[in-house]
Coordinates of C-alpha atoms and ligand atoms in Angstrom, one line a residue:
M1 CA 105.4 89.7 104.8
D2 CA 101.6 89.4 104.7
T3 CA 99.7 92.4 103.3
V4 CA 97.3 93.9 105.8
E5 CA 93.8 94.3 104.4
I6 CA 92.0 97.6 104.6
K7 CA 88.2 97.0 104.3
A8 CA 86.2 99.4 102.2
D9 CA 84.1 100.6 105.2
E10 CA 87.3 101.3 107.2
L11 CA 88.9 103.2 104.4
N12 CA 89.4 107.0 104.8
A13 CA 89.8 107.7 101.1
A14 CA 91.2 111.3 101.4
A15 CA 93.8 110.3 104.0
F16 CA 94.8 107.1 102.1
I17 CA 95.3 109.1 98.9
E18 CA 97.6 111.7 100.6
K19 CA 99.6 108.9 102.3
K20 CA 100.1 106.9 99.1
A21 CA 100.9 109.9 97.0
R22 CA 103.6 110.9 99.5
E23 CA 105.0 107.4 99.5
I24 CA 105.1 107.2 95.7
A25 CA 106.8 110.6 95.5
E26 CA 109.4 109.5 98.2
T27 CA 110.1 106.1 96.5
V28 CA 110.5 107.5 93.0
G29 CA 112.5 110.5 94.2
K30 CA 113.7 112.7 91.3
G31 CA 113.3 109.9 88.8
V32 CA 110.6 108.9 86.3
A33 CA 108.0 106.1 86.6
I34 CA 105.7 104.5 84.1
N35 CA 102.3 102.9 84.3
A36 CA 99.9 101.1 82.0
L37 CA 96.3 102.2 81.9
S38 CA 93.9 99.5 80.7
G39 CA 90.7 101.4 81.3
G40 CA 89.8 99.2 84.3
V41 CA 89.0 100.6 87.8
D42 CA 92.4 99.5 89.4
S43 CA 94.7 100.9 86.7
S44 CA 92.6 104.1 86.4
V45 CA 92.9 104.7 90.1
V46 CA 96.6 104.1 90.1
T47 CA 97.0 106.5 87.1
M48 CA 95.3 109.3 89.1
L49 CA 97.2 108.5 92.3
G50 CA 100.5 108.4 90.4
H51 CA 99.8 111.7 88.6
K52 CA 99.0 113.3 91.9
A53 CA 102.3 112.2 93.3
L54 CA 104.6 112.7 90.2
N55 CA 102.8 114.9 87.7
E56 CA 104.7 114.8 84.4
R57 CA 107.2 112.4 85.8
L58 CA 104.7 109.6 85.5
K59 CA 104.4 108.4 81.9
T60 CA 101.1 106.6 81.3
Y61 CA 100.7 104.2 78.4
F62 CA 97.7 102.3 77.0
I63 CA 99.1 99.0 75.7
D64 CA 97.0 98.1 72.6
N65 CA 97.5 94.4 72.9
G66 CA 94.9 93.5 70.3
I67 CA 92.8 91.6 72.9
M68 CA 90.9 94.6 74.3
R69 CA 87.2 95.3 74.0
Q70 CA 85.8 97.3 71.0
G71 CA 86.6 101.0 71.0
E72 CA 88.5 100.7 74.3
P73 CA 91.7 102.7 73.5
E74 CA 89.9 105.8 72.1
W75 CA 87.3 105.8 75.0
I76 CA 89.9 105.7 77.8
V77 CA 92.4 108.1 76.2
D78 CA 89.7 110.6 75.7
I79 CA 88.4 110.4 79.3
F80 CA 91.9 110.9 80.7
K81 CA 92.6 113.7 78.3
K82 CA 89.6 115.5 79.9
L83 CA 91.2 114.9 83.3
G84 CA 94.4 116.4 82.2
V85 CA 96.4 113.2 81.9
K86 CA 98.2 112.4 78.7
V87 CA 98.1 108.8 77.7
E88 CA 100.3 107.4 74.9
I89 CA 99.0 104.4 72.9
I90 CA 101.5 101.7 72.3
D91 CA 100.7 99.3 69.4
A92 CA 101.8 95.9 70.7
K93 CA 99.2 93.7 68.9
E94 CA 101.7 91.7 67.0
N95 CA 103.8 90.9 70.2
F96 CA 100.7 89.5 71.9
F97 CA 99.3 87.4 69.1
K98 CA 102.7 86.0 68.4
A99 CA 103.2 85.1 72.1
L100 CA 99.7 83.5 72.3
K101 CA 99.9 81.5 69.1
G102 CA 99.2 77.8 69.5
I103 CA 98.8 77.9 73.3
S104 CA 95.6 76.4 74.7
D105 CA 96.5 75.7 78.4
P106 CA 94.9 78.4 80.6
E107 CA 97.9 79.0 82.8
E108 CA 100.3 79.0 79.8
K109 CA 98.1 81.6 78.2
R110 CA 98.2 83.8 81.3
E111 CA 101.9 83.3 81.4
A112 CA 102.3 84.3 77.8
V113 CA 100.3 87.5 78.4
T114 CA 102.3 88.3 81.5
R115 CA 105.7 87.7 79.9
T116 CA 104.7 89.9 76.9
F117 CA 103.5 92.8 79.1
Y118 CA 106.3 92.8 81.6
K119 CA 109.3 91.6 79.7
D120 CA 108.8 92.7 76.1
V121 CA 106.5 95.8 76.3
F122 CA 107.3 97.3 79.7
G123 CA 110.9 96.3 79.5
K124 CA 111.3 98.3 76.3
L125 CA 109.3 101.3 77.7
V126 CA 111.4 101.4 80.8
K127 CA 114.6 101.5 78.8
E128 CA 113.3 104.2 76.5
S129 CA 111.9 106.4 79.3
G130 CA 114.7 105.9 81.8
A131 CA 112.2 104.8 84.4
K132 CA 113.1 102.6 87.3
Y133 CA 109.6 102.0 88.5
L134 CA 106.4 100.6 87.2
L135 CA 103.2 101.6 89.1
Q136 CA 100.4 99.0 88.9
G137 CA 97.0 98.3 90.4
T138 CA 97.4 94.9 91.9
I139 CA 94.6 94.4 94.5
L140 CA 94.4 91.9 97.4
T141 CA 92.0 89.5 95.6
D142 CA 94.6 89.1 92.8
V143 CA 97.3 88.2 95.4
D144 CA 95.0 85.8 97.3
E145 CA 94.0 83.7 94.3
T146 CA 97.5 83.6 92.8
V147 CA 99.2 82.6 96.1
A148 CA 96.5 80.0 96.7
G149 CA 97.4 78.5 93.2
I150 CA 93.9 78.9 91.9
K151 CA 94.6 81.3 89.1
R152 CA 97.9 83.0 88.2
Q153 CA 96.8 86.6 88.0
H154 CA 98.8 88.5 85.5
N155 CA 100.1 91.1 87.9
V156 CA 101.5 89.2 90.9
F157 CA 105.2 88.6 91.3
E158 CA 106.8 89.4 94.6
Q159 CA 104.2 87.4 96.5
L160 CA 105.3 84.4 94.4
G161 CA 109.0 85.1 95.2
I162 CA 109.7 86.7 91.8
D163 CA 111.9 89.8 92.0
P164 CA 110.7 92.1 89.2
Q165 CA 114.1 94.0 89.3
E166 CA 115.9 90.7 88.5
A167 CA 113.3 89.3 86.1
F168 CA 112.5 92.5 84.1
G169 CA 114.9 95.2 85.1
Y170 CA 112.6 97.5 87.1
K171 CA 110.8 97.8 90.5
I172 CA 107.1 97.6 90.9
I173 CA 105.0 99.9 93.2
E174 CA 101.5 98.6 94.2
P175 CA 99.7 101.4 96.0
V176 CA 96.3 99.7 96.3
V177 CA 97.4 96.2 97.2
Q178 CA 95.7 96.4 100.6
L179 CA 92.3 97.0 99.1
R180 CA 89.6 95.0 97.3
K181 CA 87.5 96.2 94.5
D182 CA 84.9 98.0 96.6
G183 CA 87.8 100.0 98.3
V184 CA 89.4 100.9 95.0
R185 CA 86.0 102.2 93.7
K186 CA 85.8 104.5 96.8
L187 CA 89.3 105.9 96.0
G188 CA 88.3 106.4 92.3
E189 CA 85.4 108.5 93.3
A190 CA 87.5 110.6 95.8
L191 CA 90.1 111.1 93.0
G192 CA 87.5 112.6 90.7
L193 CA 87.2 109.8 88.2
P194 CA 83.9 109.8 86.3
K195 CA 81.3 107.3 87.6
A196 CA 81.5 105.4 84.2
V197 CA 85.1 104.6 85.2
F198 CA 85.1 104.0 89.0
S199 CA 81.9 102.0 88.9
R200 CA 83.0 100.0 85.8
M201 CA 82.7 96.3 86.1
P202 CA 86.0 94.4 86.5
F203 CA 87.8 93.2 83.4
P204 CA 90.8 90.8 83.6
G205 CA 94.3 91.7 82.7
P206 CA 94.6 88.9 80.0
A207 CA 91.5 90.6 78.5
L208 CA 89.6 88.8 75.8
A209 CA 92.3 86.1 75.7
A210 CA 90.7 85.0 79.0
R211 CA 87.3 84.8 77.2
V212 CA 88.5 82.3 74.6
I213 CA 88.8 78.7 75.6
G214 CA 91.7 77.0 73.8
D215 CA 94.1 78.8 71.5
V216 CA 93.8 82.5 70.7
T217 CA 93.7 83.8 67.2
P218 CA 92.8 87.2 65.8
E219 CA 89.7 85.6 64.2
K220 CA 88.5 84.2 67.5
I221 CA 89.2 87.5 69.3
E222 CA 87.0 89.2 66.6
T223 CA 84.2 86.8 67.4
I224 CA 84.4 87.2 71.1
R225 CA 84.7 91.0 70.7
K226 CA 81.4 91.1 68.8
A227 CA 79.8 88.9 71.3
T228 CA 81.1 91.0 74.2
V229 CA 79.5 94.2 72.7
I230 CA 76.1 92.6 72.5
T231 CA 76.3 90.9 75.9
E232 CA 77.4 94.1 77.7
E233 CA 74.7 96.1 75.9
I234 CA 71.9 93.6 76.9
L235 CA 73.2 93.1 80.5
A236 CA 74.1 96.7 81.3
N237 CA 71.0 97.1 83.5
A238 CA 71.2 93.7 85.2
K239 CA 72.7 95.3 88.3
A240 CA 75.3 92.5 88.3
F241 CA 78.9 92.6 89.6
Q242 CA 80.3 91.3 86.3
Y243 CA 79.0 89.7 83.1
M244 CA 80.8 88.2 80.1
A245 CA 80.6 86.1 76.9
I246 CA 83.0 83.2 76.5
L247 CA 83.9 81.5 73.3
H248 CA 84.1 77.7 73.6
Q249 CA 86.5 75.5 71.7
D250 CA 84.1 72.7 70.9
R251 CA 81.9 73.2 67.9
V252 CA 78.4 71.8 67.7
T253 CA 76.0 71.0 64.8
G254 CA 73.5 73.8 64.0
M255 CA 71.4 74.7 61.0
R256 CA 71.0 78.0 59.1
D257 CA 68.9 78.7 56.0
G258 CA 68.1 75.0 55.8
K259 CA 71.8 74.0 55.7
R260 CA 74.0 72.3 58.3
E261 CA 76.3 74.6 60.1
F262 CA 79.0 73.1 62.4
G263 CA 79.2 76.3 64.5
M264 CA 80.5 78.0 67.5
Q265 CA 79.2 78.1 71.1
I266 CA 79.0 81.1 73.3
E267 CA 78.6 80.8 77.1
I268 CA 77.2 83.7 79.0
R269 CA 78.2 84.3 82.6
C270 CA 76.6 87.0 84.8
W271 CA 77.6 87.2 88.5
D272 CA 76.3 88.7 91.7
S273 CA 79.2 89.3 94.1
I274 CA 80.5 91.8 96.5
D275 CA 84.3 91.4 96.1
A276 CA 84.8 88.5 93.6
R277 CA 85.8 86.0 96.3
K278 CA 82.4 84.3 96.1
A279 CA 79.8 84.8 93.4
V280 CA 76.4 83.4 92.3
P281 CA 74.8 83.6 88.9
T282 CA 72.4 86.5 88.5
R283 CA 68.7 85.3 88.2
L284 CA 68.2 86.8 84.8
A285 CA 64.7 87.0 83.3
Y286 CA 64.1 84.4 80.7
E287 CA 63.3 87.2 78.2
T288 CA 66.8 88.5 78.7
L289 CA 68.3 85.1 78.0
E290 CA 66.2 84.8 74.9
L291 CA 67.3 88.2 73.7
L292 CA 70.9 87.2 74.2
A293 CA 70.5 84.0 72.3
G294 CA 68.6 85.7 69.5
R295 CA 71.1 88.5 69.0
L296 CA 74.3 86.4 69.5
T297 CA 73.2 83.8 66.9
K298 CA 72.0 86.4 64.5
E299 CA 74.7 89.0 64.7
V300 CA 77.9 87.1 65.4
P301 CA 78.8 85.1 62.3
G302 CA 79.2 81.3 62.9
V303 CA 77.5 81.2 66.4
V304 CA 74.8 78.5 66.6
S305 CA 74.6 77.9 70.4
V306 CA 74.3 80.1 73.5
T307 CA 74.3 78.8 77.1
Y308 CA 74.0 80.4 80.5
N309 CA 76.2 79.3 83.3
I310 CA 74.2 78.4 86.5
A311 CA 77.1 77.2 88.8
S312 CA 78.4 79.4 91.6
K313 CA 81.9 80.4 92.6
P314 CA 83.2 78.1 94.3
P315 CA 83.6 75.6 92.7
S316 CA 83.4 77.7 89.5
T317 CA 85.6 80.7 89.1
M318 CA 84.2 83.9 87.4
E319 CA 86.3 83.8 84.3
A320 CA 86.4 80.5 82.4
I321 CA 90.2 80.2 82.1
Ligands
XMP1 P1 88.1 84.5 88.9 O1 88.0 84.1 87.5 O2 89.5 84.2 89.5 O3 88.0 86.1 88.9 O4 87.0 84.1 89.8 C1 87.9 87.0 90.0 C2 88.0 88.4 89.5 O5 89.3 88.7 89.0 C3 89.3 89.0 87.6 N1 90.4 88.4 87.0 C4 91.6 89.0 86.7 N2 91.9 90.3 86.9 N3 94.1 89.8 86.0 C5 93.2 90.7 86.5 O6 93.5 91.8 86.6 C6 93.8 88.5 85.8 O7 94.6 87.7 85.4 C7 92.5 88.1 86.2 N4 91.9 86.9 86.2 C8 90.6 87.1 86.7 C9 87.9 88.5 87.1 O8 87.5 89.2 85.9 C10 87.0 88.6 88.3 O9 86.6 90.0 88.4

């Protein structure tokens, strides 16, 4: 069955929240559900919705997969603590690095992240908690691109004919699947999330693994994590929909302190977009680009080249993998 879209300007946030909370409560009944909070807008909204519906019967976890941005677990756990929602951190770094080891094909990387989340990590959490349901923040754009075969988003199953109950042993509830990012932000505001959360730029489920071209290692993640801190700091005021640093696989010849350095290349992407379906590169000031190049080559060890992507989506996509 096709999902019926609700456009942001047609969305009555308060009524939608009441309806979804009621539906979640009815579906889960007297049982327990779990959800994973990543700190992104979608999972934060679903966490608030789920707690409104189930209170203590929703167990919320932050899966520390080792491929998140710097300081992310502490930041988000602290915000939700202030909102009265307890979040348990699950250390799953080893599971993810093991699953990603030696894989360089983009779709295989996405598949490895998906399998580790849903089968290994959630499978175990479901067993331990006795939950029969996983609540998650799939949105319509995730479904569209996956079904169209453009990019397998990490959180789409039923629309691909995969039964989560059969594949992983639990059912999945997707309360915001009729919405796009702008609609989810509207819900976030109505649910009382701080602006720093509901207006946060999107970040992909496969996290920094999506920002490394080729195989993923803890060392490469450390490089892209450092580059991401600098990029996000410099572009925070660019008024863009989303911006990112990408670590390329190919090395290039550079020079430092009079010596040859066969170094790494970072690509910067910064997008203007409404809903991520189409996007154009932001017309950044040349001074901003120079600042990015200067700081990235100086502060991230081994980086000798910085480029800015100037192609639009389509035919580009926003993430590089
Ligand atoms: P693309 O790269 O497909 O990205 O143009 C469109 C938007 O979706 C985000 N994205 C993802 N989000 N799981 C997610 O939750 C994923 O696997 C995924 N891949 C891409 C991307 O950051 C952009 O906002």
